[in-house]
XYZ file of C-alpha atoms in Angstrom:
528
model
C 47.527 118.453 58.985
C 44.185 118.042 61.504
C 43.479 114.075 62.338
C 40.002 113.767 60.864
C 40.315 115.921 57.723
C 43.396 113.337 57.058
C 41.424 110.284 57.909
C 38.202 111.332 55.760
C 40.524 112.125 52.522
C 42.620 108.600 52.746
C 38.860 106.851 52.765
C 37.691 109.010 49.980
C 41.266 108.109 47.862
C 40.317 104.324 48.678
C 36.751 104.912 46.900
C 34.419 105.874 49.706
C 32.237 108.548 48.319
C 29.632 108.054 51.079
C 29.383 107.273 54.998
C 26.656 105.438 56.646
C 25.619 106.230 59.831
C 23.766 108.250 63.138
C 25.079 110.740 64.903
C 25.581 110.917 68.631
C 27.204 113.691 70.873
C 30.653 111.676 71.064
C 31.005 111.928 67.265
C 30.057 115.259 66.514
C 33.365 116.494 65.591
C 33.782 114.050 63.435
C 30.318 114.590 61.777
C 31.589 118.046 61.523
C 34.859 116.931 59.377
C 32.433 115.386 57.182
C 30.207 117.679 56.149
C 33.446 119.376 54.791
C 34.860 116.497 53.279
C 33.817 115.467 49.526
C 32.584 112.125 51.569
C 28.440 112.296 51.799
C 26.886 111.256 55.084
C 23.984 108.703 54.568
C 21.863 108.691 57.860
C 20.190 105.681 58.449
C 17.310 104.626 60.743
C 19.055 102.478 62.962
C 23.316 101.476 63.383
C 22.914 97.960 62.374
C 21.198 99.072 59.031
C 24.368 101.470 58.827
C 26.753 98.289 58.971
C 24.579 96.328 56.278
C 24.590 99.038 53.889
C 28.624 99.839 54.583
C 29.048 96.361 54.050
C 26.746 96.197 50.413
C 29.212 99.062 49.313
C 32.383 97.691 50.357
C 31.377 94.416 48.373
C 31.165 96.958 45.201
C 33.685 99.537 46.066
C 36.313 97.771 48.244
C 35.883 99.962 51.068
C 32.400 100.800 52.874
C 32.420 103.512 56.292
C 30.020 103.017 58.913
C 29.734 105.989 61.718
C 28.729 105.381 64.917
C 29.128 107.220 68.646
C 30.238 105.493 71.601
C 28.817 102.599 73.263
C 25.123 102.935 72.422
C 25.986 103.439 68.647
C 28.820 101.534 67.573
C 27.767 98.410 70.008
C 24.412 98.287 67.672
C 26.922 97.838 65.076
C 28.449 94.228 66.263
C 25.988 92.117 64.188
C 26.370 93.366 60.791
C 30.066 94.209 61.462
C 30.518 90.314 62.346
C 29.042 89.297 59.242
C 30.950 91.831 57.329
C 34.416 89.915 58.822
C 32.883 86.181 58.328
C 32.732 87.178 54.586
C 35.644 89.351 54.046
C 34.227 92.660 53.658
C 36.392 95.716 54.320
C 34.238 97.955 55.993
C 35.865 100.670 58.408
C 33.845 101.401 61.860
C 34.314 105.108 62.832
C 33.332 105.571 66.522
C 33.266 108.702 68.606
C 34.443 108.253 72.317
C 34.945 110.567 74.994
C 37.445 113.268 75.485
C 41.305 112.232 76.370
C 41.745 115.045 78.675
C 40.176 114.434 82.315
C 39.589 110.716 81.649
C 39.806 109.039 84.809
C 38.762 105.191 84.911
C 36.171 105.833 87.762
C 34.491 108.066 85.745
C 30.675 107.586 85.134
C 30.257 108.994 81.253
C 27.041 107.733 79.410
C 27.620 105.057 76.809
C 30.792 103.307 78.618
C 30.207 100.041 79.552
C 32.885 99.067 82.000
C 36.309 100.260 81.060
C 37.021 102.885 78.232
C 38.419 100.304 76.332
C 35.589 97.893 76.519
C 34.329 98.800 72.836
C 37.630 98.372 71.173
C 38.190 94.979 72.423
C 34.743 94.008 71.395
C 35.927 94.752 67.983
C 39.028 93.479 68.134
C 36.986 90.291 67.520
C 36.009 91.350 64.432
C 38.325 93.018 62.678
C 41.575 92.619 60.745
C 43.478 95.650 62.730
C 41.747 98.597 65.185
C 43.300 101.623 66.872
C 42.044 104.163 69.531
C 43.604 107.569 67.968
C 44.397 108.839 71.267
C 48.181 110.132 70.416
C 48.572 113.399 67.567
C 52.305 111.545 67.317
C 51.017 108.202 66.139
C 47.405 108.680 64.520
C 48.926 108.956 60.986
C 50.383 105.928 61.180
C 47.810 104.160 62.716
C 45.151 104.972 60.783
C 47.622 103.671 57.638
C 48.148 100.451 59.703
C 44.377 99.841 59.947
C 43.842 100.545 56.492
C 46.454 98.755 54.868
C 45.186 95.524 57.101
C 41.916 95.916 55.700
C 42.703 96.109 51.678
C 45.245 93.069 52.345
C 42.912 91.027 54.539
C 39.717 92.385 52.965
C 38.077 92.346 56.512
C 36.556 95.181 58.345
C 38.909 97.350 60.575
C 38.180 100.065 63.847
C 39.271 103.323 64.486
C 38.154 105.147 67.540
C 38.508 109.144 67.882
C 37.875 110.691 71.008
C 36.030 114.179 70.772
C 38.963 116.054 71.612
C 41.036 114.368 68.732
C 39.007 114.922 65.961
C 40.949 118.488 65.120
C 44.007 117.378 66.776
C 47.201 118.804 64.800
C 49.245 115.780 63.641
C 51.562 117.411 61.711
C 52.518 116.506 58.170
C 51.499 113.240 56.897
C 53.452 111.125 54.580
C 51.166 109.630 51.545
C 49.983 106.442 51.879
C 50.917 103.536 50.332
C 49.680 99.872 50.561
C 52.004 97.618 51.990
C 52.611 94.538 49.480
C 52.502 91.227 51.088
C 55.538 88.568 50.976
C 55.111 85.805 48.593
C 57.009 82.693 48.619
C 58.010 81.959 45.113
C 59.462 78.658 45.856
C 56.151 77.596 47.283
C 54.186 78.830 43.920
C 56.475 77.331 41.947
C 56.218 73.685 43.729
C 52.463 74.504 43.964
C 52.312 75.141 40.034
C 54.073 71.794 39.360
C 52.034 69.393 41.148
C 48.917 71.465 39.581
C 49.838 70.894 36.409
C 50.716 67.198 36.993
C 47.269 66.644 38.432
C 45.372 68.833 35.274
C 47.297 66.685 32.673
C 46.661 63.308 34.310
C 42.968 63.792 34.755
C 40.086 62.459 32.442
C 37.020 65.155 34.204
C 38.776 68.017 35.435
C 36.382 70.936 36.846
C 36.294 74.270 38.387
C 34.418 75.372 41.537
C 34.051 79.121 41.870
C 33.684 80.931 45.231
C 33.222 84.419 47.090
C 36.780 85.250 47.201
C 37.067 85.464 43.209
C 34.830 88.523 43.476
C 36.626 89.791 46.654
C 40.167 90.080 44.906
C 38.656 91.311 41.672
C 39.551 88.052 39.787
C 36.710 87.658 37.694
C 38.283 88.115 34.339
C 40.733 85.953 34.757
C 38.663 82.992 36.228
C 37.132 83.506 32.432
C 39.931 83.404 30.861
C 40.944 80.287 32.647
C 38.073 78.645 31.883
C 38.395 79.656 27.800
C 41.927 78.949 27.887
C 41.828 75.323 28.870
C 37.879 74.490 28.173
C 37.206 73.523 31.457
C 33.505 73.253 33.252
C 33.013 75.965 36.097
C 30.311 76.054 38.743
C 30.104 78.044 41.594
C 29.370 77.960 44.983
C 26.156 79.261 46.948
C 28.028 82.468 48.045
C 30.099 82.747 44.797
C 27.070 82.742 42.644
C 27.102 85.214 39.750
C 31.356 85.326 40.135
C 31.478 83.528 36.671
C 28.707 84.175 34.032
C 26.097 81.903 33.910
C 25.031 82.254 30.264
C 28.921 81.242 29.044
C 28.803 78.333 27.578
C 31.228 76.578 30.183
C 29.244 77.092 33.049
C 27.815 74.481 34.625
C 25.599 75.252 37.636
C 25.834 76.463 41.182
C 27.031 73.815 43.678
C 25.673 73.236 47.159
C 25.665 69.650 47.975
C 22.397 67.815 48.107
C 20.908 70.899 47.276
C 22.743 71.541 44.191
C 21.244 71.384 40.539
C 21.739 68.032 39.660
C 24.014 68.611 37.088
C 26.237 70.611 39.140
C 26.504 67.750 41.330
C 27.148 65.146 38.942
C 30.111 67.190 37.507
C 31.664 68.414 40.735
C 31.413 65.366 42.939
C 32.264 63.098 40.069
C 35.521 65.348 38.796
C 39.157 63.535 39.249
C 40.674 66.755 39.646
C 38.726 69.484 41.105
C 40.186 73.072 41.413
C 38.509 74.950 43.739
C 39.215 78.423 43.978
C 38.000 81.166 46.753
C 35.647 78.704 48.075
C 34.550 78.405 51.759
C 33.866 75.068 53.001
C 30.953 76.153 55.532
C 27.466 74.583 55.831
C 25.304 76.672 53.909
C 28.039 76.269 50.883
C 28.150 72.334 51.409
C 24.589 72.090 51.703
C 24.800 71.486 55.494
C 27.809 69.370 54.722
C 26.151 66.830 52.448
C 29.175 67.589 49.685
C 30.717 64.514 48.785
C 34.358 65.550 47.369
C 36.987 62.826 47.366
C 40.045 64.668 49.011
C 42.515 63.427 46.720
C 40.735 64.814 43.517
C 40.835 68.635 45.096
C 43.117 71.548 44.755
C 41.739 74.170 47.152
C 43.015 77.657 46.502
C 42.481 80.325 48.720
C 43.336 83.926 49.508
C 46.101 83.268 51.410
C 47.088 79.476 50.909
C 47.114 76.284 48.590
C 45.838 73.231 49.717
C 46.332 70.245 47.304
C 45.393 66.774 48.902
C 47.665 66.856 52.222
C 50.032 69.301 50.871
C 49.501 73.103 52.460
C 51.426 75.907 50.623
C 51.265 78.995 52.778
C 51.870 82.725 51.546
C 50.630 82.436 47.906
C 47.197 82.000 46.883
C 44.314 83.186 44.252
C 46.577 86.419 43.211
C 49.430 84.201 42.397
C 48.095 80.957 40.999
C 45.513 82.390 38.548
C 48.059 84.124 36.730
C 50.741 81.213 36.628
C 47.863 79.226 35.387
C 46.738 81.352 32.856
C 50.756 81.655 31.882
C 51.566 77.873 31.919
C 52.550 76.325 28.867
C 52.183 72.532 30.018
C 48.644 72.518 30.658
C 46.618 70.825 28.211
C 43.042 71.900 27.060
C 40.275 69.737 27.220
C 37.302 68.981 24.950
C 34.123 69.173 27.070
C 30.793 68.980 25.911
C 28.314 70.803 28.429
C 24.938 69.503 29.195
C 23.816 71.922 31.877
C 20.119 73.029 31.602
C 18.574 75.538 33.897
C 16.079 73.943 36.061
C 12.951 74.496 34.001
C 10.044 76.612 35.625
C 6.904 75.206 36.747
C 3.957 74.594 34.746
C 1.065 77.555 34.210
C 0.312 76.880 37.711
C 3.652 77.355 39.222
C 4.059 78.543 42.608
C 4.575 82.584 43.324
C 7.821 81.408 44.462
C 9.010 79.971 41.407
C 7.518 83.022 39.424
C 9.555 85.743 41.331
C 12.783 83.935 40.318
C 11.560 83.061 36.558
C 10.690 86.596 36.055
C 13.684 88.543 37.492
C 15.967 85.984 35.219
C 14.216 87.727 32.841
C 15.270 90.713 33.549
C 18.078 91.367 30.673
C 19.633 94.406 31.711
C 22.902 94.247 33.600
C 22.015 97.617 35.615
C 20.428 95.091 38.293
C 21.810 94.377 41.267
C 20.474 91.932 43.704
C 20.773 91.641 47.220
C 19.283 88.943 49.288
C 18.463 88.540 53.080
C 18.196 85.410 54.825
C 15.879 82.685 54.327
C 14.218 81.418 51.007
C 14.763 84.444 49.333
C 18.661 83.475 49.810
C 18.029 79.638 49.206
C 15.492 80.468 46.290
C 18.159 82.707 44.699
C 20.410 79.994 43.310
C 17.824 79.762 40.494
C 18.543 83.763 39.879
C 20.337 84.492 36.816
C 21.835 87.707 37.210
C 25.673 89.488 36.866
C 25.346 90.591 40.600
C 23.900 89.378 43.730
C 25.221 90.152 47.097
C 24.176 87.907 49.668
C 25.142 87.008 53.417
C 25.531 82.965 52.374
C 27.642 82.454 55.222
C 27.058 84.387 58.105
C 23.444 84.413 57.479
C 22.202 87.332 59.213
C 18.634 88.085 58.957
C 18.082 92.332 57.996
C 20.554 92.225 55.311
C 18.654 92.702 51.941
C 16.793 96.018 52.410
C 19.831 98.562 53.605
C 22.175 96.624 51.321
C 20.047 98.040 48.471
C 20.958 101.157 49.686
C 24.609 100.543 49.967
C 24.588 98.762 46.153
C 22.416 101.585 44.843
C 25.147 104.548 45.975
C 28.011 102.453 45.328
C 27.072 102.093 41.871
C 24.814 105.284 40.807
C 23.454 104.123 37.554
C 22.291 100.791 38.726
C 18.717 99.443 39.292
C 19.208 97.479 42.871
C 16.355 95.267 43.733
C 16.043 93.515 47.075
C 14.737 90.540 47.744
C 13.467 89.424 51.394
C 10.974 87.987 53.502
C 8.470 89.310 55.676
C 10.953 88.526 58.991
C 13.975 89.911 57.434
C 11.721 93.114 56.431
C 10.491 93.677 59.852
C 14.086 93.908 61.192
C 15.168 96.617 58.915
C 12.335 97.700 56.571
C 12.118 101.377 57.809
C 15.158 101.789 55.656
C 12.729 102.253 52.857
C 12.354 105.640 54.042
C 16.087 106.336 53.758
C 16.108 104.920 50.162
C 13.563 107.747 49.403
C 15.515 110.379 51.082
C 18.440 109.991 49.250
C 16.909 109.030 45.999
C 17.883 105.244 45.361
C 15.486 103.876 42.873
C 14.782 100.338 44.191
C 12.628 97.599 43.978
C 12.160 95.925 47.037
C 10.119 92.240 47.023
C 8.805 91.183 50.323
C 8.215 87.085 50.011
C 5.281 87.100 52.620
C 4.960 83.642 53.727
C 3.628 84.374 57.728
C 7.045 83.840 59.166
C 10.446 82.020 59.564
C 9.225 79.363 57.298
C 12.738 78.378 56.250
C 12.913 77.054 59.928
C 10.054 74.994 59.369
C 11.400 73.496 56.057
C 14.776 72.603 57.880
C 12.954 71.476 60.945
C 11.467 74.063 63.107
C 8.188 74.206 64.960
C 5.497 76.598 64.647
C 5.887 78.691 67.662
C 9.678 79.226 66.562
C 8.567 80.852 63.411
C 5.148 82.174 63.403
C 5.546 86.596 63.505
C 2.760 88.953 63.638
C 1.477 90.244 60.030
C 2.170 93.941 59.063
C 0.341 95.558 56.104
C 3.695 95.630 54.152
C 2.119 98.012 51.202
C 0.698 100.460 53.845
C 4.033 100.256 55.503
C 6.013 101.376 52.056
C 3.390 104.253 51.505
C 3.693 105.611 54.955
C 7.597 106.030 54.424
C 7.090 107.645 50.827
C 7.380 104.997 48.636
C 4.861 103.124 46.625
C 3.587 99.822 46.913
C 1.484 97.154 45.373
C 0.228 93.447 46.455
C 0.414 90.375 44.519
C -1.181 86.765 44.863
C -0.579 85.131 41.669
C 2.383 84.724 38.707
C 0.305 86.856 36.499
C 0.128 89.417 39.031
C 3.689 89.712 39.950
C 4.680 89.592 36.162
C 2.766 92.824 35.846
C 3.770 94.143 38.812
C 7.550 93.607 38.162
C 6.706 94.973 34.495
C 5.486 98.103 35.830
C 8.461 98.700 38.575
C 10.739 98.308 35.514
C 8.996 101.163 33.662
C 9.292 103.351 36.543
C 11.035 105.380 38.887
C 11.301 105.732 42.730
C 11.178 103.007 45.258
C 8.795 100.547 44.751
C 7.700 97.392 47.187
C 6.192 94.503 45.589
C 4.540 92.194 48.403
C 4.031 88.872 47.297
C 1.549 86.552 49.405
C 2.666 82.882 49.893
C 1.074 79.951 50.367
C 2.390 78.297 53.411
C 3.988 75.199 51.643
C 4.974 77.474 48.492
C 8.917 77.222 49.119
C 11.624 77.145 46.727
C 13.506 73.618 45.046
C 16.451 74.876 46.735
C 15.166 74.831 50.233
C 13.163 71.880 49.690
C 16.301 70.098 48.929
C 17.837 71.231 51.966
C 15.525 70.024 54.243
C 15.569 67.041 52.509
C 12.016 67.161 51.006
C 12.976 67.015 47.356
């Protein structure tokens, strides 16, 4: 068996039908193998876009692949892979490298930084596991070790393949099977006893559900849990859409002072809050404005459970949710839901409000939403959708448009929609051409407020956020897409309706007034 074909077959078996990247001389042998594999190569315009697209793909399919050349290519992916690590998205970075034969530590080869190991050491900081495949005898084991760590931790991995190793004979490789994590049954029993006692003593129990529910594929279990015990469910900022927002037990999205008022009342007023897969980041907590008494909190993460001051290791969501569903002593509750979505503005509503109101009316599960960072991210809290991919913790700009590429290829019968600000579009918007090339029928909505206005709302000064204006409609047309510009809610409604009736890549530029920001961003900035 040859190294590169084995690696690519492993990835295909895990669900990777596409690989995103840009070729280069050090990675040419791997691309030759890719051409003969069942995995389709997707060439982006810039390596950061490959990383973001692979991240979105991984969030939907459980594995994403980003490929680049040594140094100048793969080091260009550091930021999107850092985001994938922070937000638990299993993206495998495949890097070419100079030949092993004839390597000399003092040899100055193009794309080399300091030593031949510099790049791997950089990626060691943002991967679950990494390896340089420089030995045919150990290559298969190293591939499986990295893939196993990625699947177990839901974080990126890194494999470096020297040019003269891609077609190396690695012998007969055993079939790969994931290593089951060790779980502590005694800890599970004790934790469940404590959870049951707290639930049955409580008067106002509630669930706050976060992104790890989606990462671990436990959405259906969460719904069954809420229905079995009739519990109110709020979602966190990053966890938006992990629980159906039309469900009678849904009480809104919680993010501290930036929350929907009812969600904040129910979460912070609960005397027994079961927090499932929530990361207590600054964005999740509304810039640390959340007020949750520690004594009421039961926090369940992927790999640990924290109840008040008790910490249980080697158990997590995958064990606790089934145990809760099968528990015979926890009482069901009566719960009257008074949650109402924030009403739209009157007829003269802002264009930002109109964007999210109209998008929420798209009654079609085919729509997958991606957001960039800025008010397109904060405003999406008001969006009623089944699937939203956002960079809500790491908050890198540039995610939105490449993420639509990854989402559209991951779910071929979907209609992906990107929400991106003008600043984020200027970073990675050239991927409109990539969307056209590969036939992804995407809708790109550019919220054009003339700069990084979310920084102004959060206390920045004009010189910090003012950016050079582009003609975004002309850019779209130059890249082979269609484009239209809107200034009013009615114009946006018309443009969105027309976009829904057509195929192809369509850009809608929404020109906003300088003070037109979402209610969520206004609350985050302490202005509403």
